XYZ file of C-alpha atoms in Angstrom:
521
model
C 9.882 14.922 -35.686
C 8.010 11.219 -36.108
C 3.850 11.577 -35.662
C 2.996 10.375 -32.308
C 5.721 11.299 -29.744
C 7.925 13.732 -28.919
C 11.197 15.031 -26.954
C 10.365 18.327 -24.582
C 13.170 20.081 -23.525
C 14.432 18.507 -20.738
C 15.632 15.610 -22.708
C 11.890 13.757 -21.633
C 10.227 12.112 -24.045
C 6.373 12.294 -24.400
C 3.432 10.680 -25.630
C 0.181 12.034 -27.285
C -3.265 11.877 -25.153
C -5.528 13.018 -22.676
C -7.640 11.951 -19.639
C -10.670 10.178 -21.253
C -13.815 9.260 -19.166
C -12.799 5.379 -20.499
C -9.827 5.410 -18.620
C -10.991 7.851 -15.414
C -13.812 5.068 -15.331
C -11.292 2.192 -15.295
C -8.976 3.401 -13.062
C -11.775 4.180 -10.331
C -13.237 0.912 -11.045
C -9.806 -0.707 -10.710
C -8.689 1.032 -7.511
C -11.898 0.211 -5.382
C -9.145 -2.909 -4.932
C -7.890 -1.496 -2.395
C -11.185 -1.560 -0.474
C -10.674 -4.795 0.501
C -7.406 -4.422 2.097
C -8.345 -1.176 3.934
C -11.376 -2.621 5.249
C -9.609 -5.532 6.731
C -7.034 -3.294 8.209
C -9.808 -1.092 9.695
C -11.852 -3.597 10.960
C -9.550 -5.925 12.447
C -8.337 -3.448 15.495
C -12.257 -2.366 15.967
C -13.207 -5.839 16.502
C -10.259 -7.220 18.747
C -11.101 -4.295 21.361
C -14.937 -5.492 21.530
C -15.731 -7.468 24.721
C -18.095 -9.883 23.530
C -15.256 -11.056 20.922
C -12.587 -11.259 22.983
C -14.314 -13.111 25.884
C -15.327 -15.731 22.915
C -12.588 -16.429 21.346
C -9.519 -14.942 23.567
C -10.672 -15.070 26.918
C -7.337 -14.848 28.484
C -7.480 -11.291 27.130
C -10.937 -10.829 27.887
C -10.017 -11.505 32.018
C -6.841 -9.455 31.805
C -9.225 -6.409 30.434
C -11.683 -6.822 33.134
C -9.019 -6.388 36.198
C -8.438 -3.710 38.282
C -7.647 -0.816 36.541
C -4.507 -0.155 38.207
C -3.089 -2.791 36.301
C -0.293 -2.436 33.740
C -1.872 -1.133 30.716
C 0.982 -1.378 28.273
C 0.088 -5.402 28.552
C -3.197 -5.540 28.585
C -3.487 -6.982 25.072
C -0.110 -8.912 25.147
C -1.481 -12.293 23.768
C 0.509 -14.487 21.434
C -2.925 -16.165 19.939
C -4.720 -12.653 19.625
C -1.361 -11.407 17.716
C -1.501 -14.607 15.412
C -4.956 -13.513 14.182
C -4.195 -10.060 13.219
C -1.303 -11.311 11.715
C -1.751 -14.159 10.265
C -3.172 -12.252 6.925
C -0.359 -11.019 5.851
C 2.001 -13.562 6.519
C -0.748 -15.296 3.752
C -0.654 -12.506 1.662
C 3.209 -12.900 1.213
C 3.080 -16.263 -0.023
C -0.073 -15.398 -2.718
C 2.264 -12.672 -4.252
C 4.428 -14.506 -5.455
C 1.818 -17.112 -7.657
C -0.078 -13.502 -8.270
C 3.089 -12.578 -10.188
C 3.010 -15.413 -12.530
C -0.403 -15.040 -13.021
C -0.422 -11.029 -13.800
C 2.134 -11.722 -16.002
C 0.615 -14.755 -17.813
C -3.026 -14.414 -17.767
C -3.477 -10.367 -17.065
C -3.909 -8.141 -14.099
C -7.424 -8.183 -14.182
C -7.735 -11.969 -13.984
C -5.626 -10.991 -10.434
C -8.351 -8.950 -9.428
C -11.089 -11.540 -10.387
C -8.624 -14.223 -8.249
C -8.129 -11.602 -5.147
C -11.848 -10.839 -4.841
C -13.282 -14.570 -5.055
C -10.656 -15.945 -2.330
C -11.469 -12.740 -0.033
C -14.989 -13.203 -0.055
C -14.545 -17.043 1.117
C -12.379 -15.482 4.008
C -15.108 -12.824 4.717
C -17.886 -15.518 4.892
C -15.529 -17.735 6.920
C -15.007 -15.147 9.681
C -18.476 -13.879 9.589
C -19.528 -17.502 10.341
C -16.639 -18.477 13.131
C -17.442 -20.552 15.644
C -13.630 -21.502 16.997
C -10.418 -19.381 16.881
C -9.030 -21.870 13.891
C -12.003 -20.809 11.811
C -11.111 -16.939 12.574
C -7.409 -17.682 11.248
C -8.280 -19.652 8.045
C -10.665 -17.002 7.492
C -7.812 -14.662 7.939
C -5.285 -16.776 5.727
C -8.047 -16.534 2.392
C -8.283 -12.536 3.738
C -4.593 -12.700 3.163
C -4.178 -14.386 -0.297
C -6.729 -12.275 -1.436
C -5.094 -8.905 -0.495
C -1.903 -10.659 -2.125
C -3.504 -10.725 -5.353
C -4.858 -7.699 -5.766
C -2.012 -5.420 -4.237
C 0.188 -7.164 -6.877
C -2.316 -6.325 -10.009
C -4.055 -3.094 -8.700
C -1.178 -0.434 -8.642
C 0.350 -2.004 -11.929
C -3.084 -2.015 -13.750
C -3.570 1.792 -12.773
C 0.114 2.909 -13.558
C -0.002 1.010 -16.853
C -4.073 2.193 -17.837
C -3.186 6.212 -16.723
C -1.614 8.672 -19.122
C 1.750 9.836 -17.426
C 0.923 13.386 -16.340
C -1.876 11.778 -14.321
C -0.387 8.608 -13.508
C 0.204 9.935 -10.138
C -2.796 10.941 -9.183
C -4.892 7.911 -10.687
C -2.369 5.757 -8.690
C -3.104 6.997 -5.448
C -6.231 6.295 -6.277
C -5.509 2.590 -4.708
C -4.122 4.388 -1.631
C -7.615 6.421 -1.532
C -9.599 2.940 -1.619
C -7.644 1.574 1.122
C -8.643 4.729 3.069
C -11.741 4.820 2.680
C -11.935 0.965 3.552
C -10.419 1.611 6.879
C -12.850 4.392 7.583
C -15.757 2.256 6.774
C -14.398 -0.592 8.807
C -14.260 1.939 11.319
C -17.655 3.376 11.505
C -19.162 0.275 11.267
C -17.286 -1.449 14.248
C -18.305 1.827 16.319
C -22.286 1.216 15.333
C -21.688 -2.902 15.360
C -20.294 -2.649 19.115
C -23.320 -1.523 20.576
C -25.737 -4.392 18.908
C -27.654 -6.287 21.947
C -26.162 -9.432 22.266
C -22.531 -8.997 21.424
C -22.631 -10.347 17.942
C -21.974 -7.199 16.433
C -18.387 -8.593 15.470
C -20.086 -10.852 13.099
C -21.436 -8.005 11.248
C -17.766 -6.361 11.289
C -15.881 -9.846 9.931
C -18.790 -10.771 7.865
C -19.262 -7.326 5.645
C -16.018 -7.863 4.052
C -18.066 -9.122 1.608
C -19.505 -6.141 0.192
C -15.672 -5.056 -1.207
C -14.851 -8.234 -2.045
C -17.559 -8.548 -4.533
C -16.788 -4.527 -5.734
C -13.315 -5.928 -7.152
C -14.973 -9.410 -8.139
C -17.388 -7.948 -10.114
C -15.383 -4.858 -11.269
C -12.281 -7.198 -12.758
C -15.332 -8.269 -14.755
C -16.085 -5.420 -16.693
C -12.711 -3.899 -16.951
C -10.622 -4.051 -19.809
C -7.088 -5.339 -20.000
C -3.841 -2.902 -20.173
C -2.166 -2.492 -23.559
C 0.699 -3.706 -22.002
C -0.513 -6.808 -20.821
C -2.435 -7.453 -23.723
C 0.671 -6.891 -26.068
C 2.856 -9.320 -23.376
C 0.357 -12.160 -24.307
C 0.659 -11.745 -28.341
C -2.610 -10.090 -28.378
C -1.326 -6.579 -30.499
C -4.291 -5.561 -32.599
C -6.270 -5.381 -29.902
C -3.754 -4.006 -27.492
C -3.414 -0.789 -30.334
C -7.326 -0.666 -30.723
C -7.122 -0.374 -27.126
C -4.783 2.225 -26.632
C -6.133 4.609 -28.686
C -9.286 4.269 -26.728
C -7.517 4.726 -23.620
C -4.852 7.935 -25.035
C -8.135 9.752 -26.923
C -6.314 9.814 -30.239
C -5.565 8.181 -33.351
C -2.155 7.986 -33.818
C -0.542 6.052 -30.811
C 2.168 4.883 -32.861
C 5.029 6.004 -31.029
C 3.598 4.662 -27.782
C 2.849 1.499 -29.486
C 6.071 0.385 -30.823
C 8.091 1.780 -27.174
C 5.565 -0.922 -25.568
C 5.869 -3.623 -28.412
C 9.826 -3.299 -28.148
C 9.542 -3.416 -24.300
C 7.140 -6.401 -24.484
C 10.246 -8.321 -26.837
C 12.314 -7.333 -24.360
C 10.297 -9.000 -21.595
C 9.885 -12.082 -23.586
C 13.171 -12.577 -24.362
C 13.886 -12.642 -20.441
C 13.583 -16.611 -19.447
C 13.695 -16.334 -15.829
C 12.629 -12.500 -14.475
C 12.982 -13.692 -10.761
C 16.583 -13.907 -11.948
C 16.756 -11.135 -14.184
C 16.240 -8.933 -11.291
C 19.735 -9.399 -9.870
C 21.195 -7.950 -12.827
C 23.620 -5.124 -12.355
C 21.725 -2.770 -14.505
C 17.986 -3.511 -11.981
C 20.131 -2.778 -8.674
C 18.389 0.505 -8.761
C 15.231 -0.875 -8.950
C 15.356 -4.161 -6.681
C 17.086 -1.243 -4.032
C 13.376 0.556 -4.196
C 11.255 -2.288 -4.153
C 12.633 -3.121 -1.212
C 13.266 0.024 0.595
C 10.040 2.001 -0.068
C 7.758 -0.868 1.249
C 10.141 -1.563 4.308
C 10.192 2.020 5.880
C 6.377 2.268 4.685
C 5.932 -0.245 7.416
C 8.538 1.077 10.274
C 6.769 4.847 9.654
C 4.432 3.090 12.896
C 1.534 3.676 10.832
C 0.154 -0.136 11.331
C 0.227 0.378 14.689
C -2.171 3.147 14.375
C -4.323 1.966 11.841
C -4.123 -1.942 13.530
C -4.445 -1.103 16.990
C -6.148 2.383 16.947
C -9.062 1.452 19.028
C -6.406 -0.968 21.192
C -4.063 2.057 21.310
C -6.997 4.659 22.094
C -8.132 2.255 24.965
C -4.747 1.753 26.306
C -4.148 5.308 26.701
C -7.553 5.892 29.120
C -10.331 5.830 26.363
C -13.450 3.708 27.040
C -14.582 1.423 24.368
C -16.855 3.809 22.874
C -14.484 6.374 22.887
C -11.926 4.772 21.730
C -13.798 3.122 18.407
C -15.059 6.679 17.995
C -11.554 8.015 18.116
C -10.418 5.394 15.633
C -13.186 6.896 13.518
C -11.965 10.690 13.505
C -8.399 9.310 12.335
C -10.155 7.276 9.748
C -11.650 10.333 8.504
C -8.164 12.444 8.653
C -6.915 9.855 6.601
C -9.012 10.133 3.563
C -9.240 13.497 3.900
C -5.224 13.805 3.464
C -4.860 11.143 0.967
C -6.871 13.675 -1.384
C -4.266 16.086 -0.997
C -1.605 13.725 -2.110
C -3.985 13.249 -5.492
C -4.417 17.178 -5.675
C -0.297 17.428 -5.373
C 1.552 14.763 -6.395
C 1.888 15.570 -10.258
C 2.353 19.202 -9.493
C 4.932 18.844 -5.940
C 6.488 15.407 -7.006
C 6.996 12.403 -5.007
C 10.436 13.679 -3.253
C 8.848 16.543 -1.584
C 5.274 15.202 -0.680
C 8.106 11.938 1.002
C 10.191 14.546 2.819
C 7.718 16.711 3.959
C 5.501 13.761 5.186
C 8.438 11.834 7.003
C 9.088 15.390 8.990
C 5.506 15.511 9.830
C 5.188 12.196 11.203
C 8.828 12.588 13.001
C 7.396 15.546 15.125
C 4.057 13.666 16.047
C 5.567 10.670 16.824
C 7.548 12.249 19.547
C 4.801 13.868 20.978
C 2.420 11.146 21.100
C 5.793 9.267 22.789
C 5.887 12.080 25.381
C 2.347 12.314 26.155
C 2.030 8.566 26.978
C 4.816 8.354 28.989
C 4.183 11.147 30.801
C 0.730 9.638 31.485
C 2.090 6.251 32.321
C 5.364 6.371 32.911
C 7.138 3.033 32.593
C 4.976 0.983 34.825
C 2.296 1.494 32.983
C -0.398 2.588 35.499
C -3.369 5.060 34.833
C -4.568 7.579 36.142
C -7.777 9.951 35.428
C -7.551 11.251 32.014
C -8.269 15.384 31.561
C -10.820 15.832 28.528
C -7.953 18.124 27.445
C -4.861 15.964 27.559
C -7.197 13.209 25.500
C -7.931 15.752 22.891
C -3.661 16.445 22.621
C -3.015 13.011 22.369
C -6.051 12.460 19.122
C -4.776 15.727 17.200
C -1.020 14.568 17.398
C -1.960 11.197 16.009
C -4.760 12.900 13.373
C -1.317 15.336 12.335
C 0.759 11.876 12.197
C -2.215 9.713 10.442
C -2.424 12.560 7.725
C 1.600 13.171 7.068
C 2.013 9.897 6.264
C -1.654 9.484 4.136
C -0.397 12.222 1.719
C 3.741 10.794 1.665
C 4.589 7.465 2.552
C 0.807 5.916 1.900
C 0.127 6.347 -1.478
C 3.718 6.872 -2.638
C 4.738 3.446 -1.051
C 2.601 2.134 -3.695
C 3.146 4.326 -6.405
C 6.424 4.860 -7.100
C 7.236 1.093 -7.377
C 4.283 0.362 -9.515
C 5.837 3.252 -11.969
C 9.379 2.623 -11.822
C 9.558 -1.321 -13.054
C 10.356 -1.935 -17.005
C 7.758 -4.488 -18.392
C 10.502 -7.255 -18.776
C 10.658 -7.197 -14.741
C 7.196 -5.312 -13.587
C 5.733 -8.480 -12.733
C 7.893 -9.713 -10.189
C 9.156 -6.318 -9.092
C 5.913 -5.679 -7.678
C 5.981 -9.298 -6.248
C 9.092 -8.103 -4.468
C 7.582 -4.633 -3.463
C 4.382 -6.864 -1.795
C 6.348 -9.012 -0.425
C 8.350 -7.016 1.422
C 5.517 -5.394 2.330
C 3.657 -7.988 3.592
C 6.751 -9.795 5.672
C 7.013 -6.211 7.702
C 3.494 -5.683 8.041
C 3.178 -9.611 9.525
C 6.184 -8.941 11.652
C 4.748 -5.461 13.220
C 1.331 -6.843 13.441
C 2.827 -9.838 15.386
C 4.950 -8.227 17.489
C 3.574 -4.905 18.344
C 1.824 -5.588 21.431
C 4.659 -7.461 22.710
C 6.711 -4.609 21.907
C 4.079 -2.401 23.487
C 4.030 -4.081 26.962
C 7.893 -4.177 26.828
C 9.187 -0.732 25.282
C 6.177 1.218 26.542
C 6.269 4.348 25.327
C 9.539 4.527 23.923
C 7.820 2.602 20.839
C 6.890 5.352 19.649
C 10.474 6.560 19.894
C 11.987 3.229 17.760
C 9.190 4.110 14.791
C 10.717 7.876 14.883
C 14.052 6.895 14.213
C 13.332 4.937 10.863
C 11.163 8.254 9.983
C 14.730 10.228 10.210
C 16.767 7.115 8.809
C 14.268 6.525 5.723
C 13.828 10.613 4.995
C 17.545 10.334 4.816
C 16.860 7.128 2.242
C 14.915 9.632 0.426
C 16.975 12.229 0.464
C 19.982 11.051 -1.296
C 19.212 8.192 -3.165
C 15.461 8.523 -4.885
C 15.238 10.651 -7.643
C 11.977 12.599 -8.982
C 9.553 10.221 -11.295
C 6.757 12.401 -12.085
C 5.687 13.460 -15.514
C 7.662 10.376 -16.811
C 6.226 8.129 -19.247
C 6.376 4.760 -17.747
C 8.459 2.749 -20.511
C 10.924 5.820 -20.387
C 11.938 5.768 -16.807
C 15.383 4.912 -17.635
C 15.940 8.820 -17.984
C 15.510 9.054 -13.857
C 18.247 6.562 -13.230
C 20.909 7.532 -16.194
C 20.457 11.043 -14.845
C 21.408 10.286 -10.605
C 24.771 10.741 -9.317
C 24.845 7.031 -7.577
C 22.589 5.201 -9.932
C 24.360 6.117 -13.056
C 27.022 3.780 -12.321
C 24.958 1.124 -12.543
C 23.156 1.682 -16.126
C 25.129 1.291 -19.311
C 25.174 3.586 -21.467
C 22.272 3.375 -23.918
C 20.296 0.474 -22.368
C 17.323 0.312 -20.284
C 14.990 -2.323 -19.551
C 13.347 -2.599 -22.668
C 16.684 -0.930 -25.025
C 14.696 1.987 -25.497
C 16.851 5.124 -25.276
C 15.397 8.595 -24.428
C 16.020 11.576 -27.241
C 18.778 13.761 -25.898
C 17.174 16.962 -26.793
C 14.654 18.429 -28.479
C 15.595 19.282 -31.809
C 17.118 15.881 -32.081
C 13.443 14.119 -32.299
C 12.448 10.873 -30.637
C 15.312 7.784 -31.171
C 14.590 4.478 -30.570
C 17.632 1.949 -31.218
């Protein structure tokens, strides 16, 4: 058996190493990315429900908040211009993954990083600053190609930097950033709605500086992956680095799988291209899939809207920010568990057991508003009790998905990609992403003030259709060293018939057992 890797039983090949503070320090660093993007996301519901905001820049809004209550809540917020701000981020976020994809690939992920923090602090200070609705959206469009830079280069730096029994759980360390950004967001809108004056949304739009300058400054001091470095000629360094990262000496094995993948890359003239080969159909399926039901879970419209929603539904203001706050909280909270479990359950069963969790809630949370509503959408007093139903069914919801469909929306397309088409697979993943997350975010309230309830009901039957998805056509990816994925797809009963025999990505081929050592053709 050759120094430096080896073929367990099951037919899996493995590399030496361990979990060094360099690369736990790295990959924290490196996820605080995702601070940006949950922060905007928490933030940008919080502020749209404030008074003093809305009466500034949306007034129309503003005047259909302040009639008589026995008007029809469902529409309330149903304002095309209102919609365009919320939305208008992502729809910017889109178009900046697709340059971030040449530029990860040319120049490094972290110079992505460096690229998503700079243009997301000019958004921040923009916003902060606004003085007319325009200002608020170009604000929003540098928010957006921001986000699009560093959700391309965050979840590929961490799955590349992260020895593969842990890859998992650093990964969803980028899920746990975005998290905690939203809760943040959260608490600060709740504290920054009851400044004198009503210019507490400044403060909200404004500190999206403070993570914006976390992943500036962090893309700084981080290193680059060994994979990147070796895709840009740079190998001495790359194997210096590695061994830093993997603990040990002799990376060798490691080494020449990513040197032969990184041939295999270059030798690919056009990887937008490249991607509709026969032999990536498994792939291109999953970065497309994973991020479109990630979206039509519902989950924006929590996270979005929650103070919106919470207000619809009978809360006051206060209430409602304060609500959006406890669900902020749940969220973190679960998102550890998916770290604690998802290198010991796997990604199938934290998907399936998620997507059932939210399926349940969701038709709750459907019955309880209509029953409060009905379809004309007029209130009534809400019992302290029935309010209290109504939060734990969405905390239950807001948690199945933070420990399924959150993190592993990002994860398991970040880990699946060979080198030769990582790049702009995960432009693809964003993308798709992005496109579904603009279309909810524009549509939602219209949806809201037509559908009513039965909204709820739509976003339940993509749970069941996408936990179906799951079901049959994603295999199980953890424990798998990145450049030897190719064992997952060889290995399924649909996907097979798409690989050919012996080639993968990067023409590595996995050992078939264990007393036949490691090949590599």
């Amino acid at each position: 058996m050759p120094a430096g890797g080896f073929v367990v039983g099951d037919g899996q090949k493995a590399y030496p190493g361990k979990l060094t503070p360099f690369v736990l320090f790295t990959c924290v660093v490196a996820a605080m990315g995702g601070l940006i993007f949950g922060y905007d996301i928490g933030i940008s519901g919080g502020v749209t429900s404030m008074p003093s905001f809305l009466r500034r820049f949306f007034p129309s809004v503003y005047r259909k908040q302040q009639e008589d209550a026995t008007t029809n809540q469902y529409c309330q917020y149903d304002s095309p211009t209102l919609t365009l701000f919320t939305s208008s981020l992502y729809l910017a976020a889109l178009v900046s993954s697709l340059v971030a994809s040449t530029v990860t690939r040319k120049f490094g992920r972290r110079l992505s990083m460096l690229f998503g923090g700079i243009l997301f602090c000019a958004g921040a200070l923009i916003n902060g600053f606004a003085k007319h609705v325009w200002m608020l959206i170009v604000g929003r469009i540098l928010l957006g190609f921001g986000i699009g830079f560093a959700n391309q280069s965050v979840p590929l730096y961490l799955s590349e930097m992260a020895p593969y029994k842990y890859r998992g759980a650093l990964n969803i360390g980028f899920q746990l950033s975005i998290t905690i950004g939203i809760l943040v967001a959260e608490v600060l809108n709740y504290f920054f709605a009851k400044i004198k004056g009503g210019w507490g949304w400044r403060l909200s739009l404004g500190g999206a500086v403070v993570p914006a300058l976390i992943i500036t400054l962090g893309s700084l001091v981080l290193p680059d992956t060994p994979n990147s470095m070796i895709e840009r000629g740079q190998h001495e360094e790359a194997k210096t680095k590695l061994r830093r990262i993997r603990g040990v000496d002799d990376v060798s094995q490691e080494f020449d799988d990513l040197v032969a993948a990184s041939k295999e890359s270059q030798s690919i003239e056009h990887p937008w291209t490249n991607l509709l080969r026969r032999k990536y159909r498994p792939h291109l399926t999953m970065a497309i899939m994973i991020p479109f039901f990630q979206q039509l879970t519902g989950i924006n419209v929590i996270m979005f809207y929650a103070p919106v929603l919470f207000n619809t539904i009978g809360f006051t203001t206060d209430a409602s920010l304060m609500s959006a706050v406890v669900t902020g909280s749940v969220n973190v909270a679960a998102t550890l568990v998916s770290i604690y479990g998802v290198d010991k359950w796997g990604r199938r069963f934290l998907f399936l057991e998620g997507g059932t969790q939210m399926l349940i809630c969701q038709a709750v949370v459907a019955a309880c508003i209509g029953a409060k509503f009905g379809v004309d959408g007029t209130p009534g007093e809400l019992p302290k009790w029935y309010a209290i139903v109504v939060v734990t069914f969405i905390c239950i919801y807001v948690a199945g998905f933070a420990w399924s469909w959150g993190p592993l929306g990002w994860l398991v397309p970040s880990e699946i990609f060979p080198l030769e088409i990582r790049s702009a697979a995960q432009s693809i993943t964003v993308s798709v992403n992005m496109i579904f997350t603009f279309i909810i975010a524009q549509i939602f309230l219209t949806m809201l003030c037509h559908l009513k309830f039965g909204l709820f009901l739509v976003f339940a039957f993509f749970v069941v259709v996408m936990s179906i998805f799951v079901y049959i056509f994603l295999p199980e990816t953890k424990g798998i060293p990145i450049e030897e994925m190719g064992q997952v797809w060889r290995s399924h009963w649909y996907w097979s018939r798409f690989m050919e025999d012996g080639e993968y990505g990067n023409g590595l081929e996995m050992g078939k057992s264990s007393n036949q050592g490691t090949k590599r053709v």
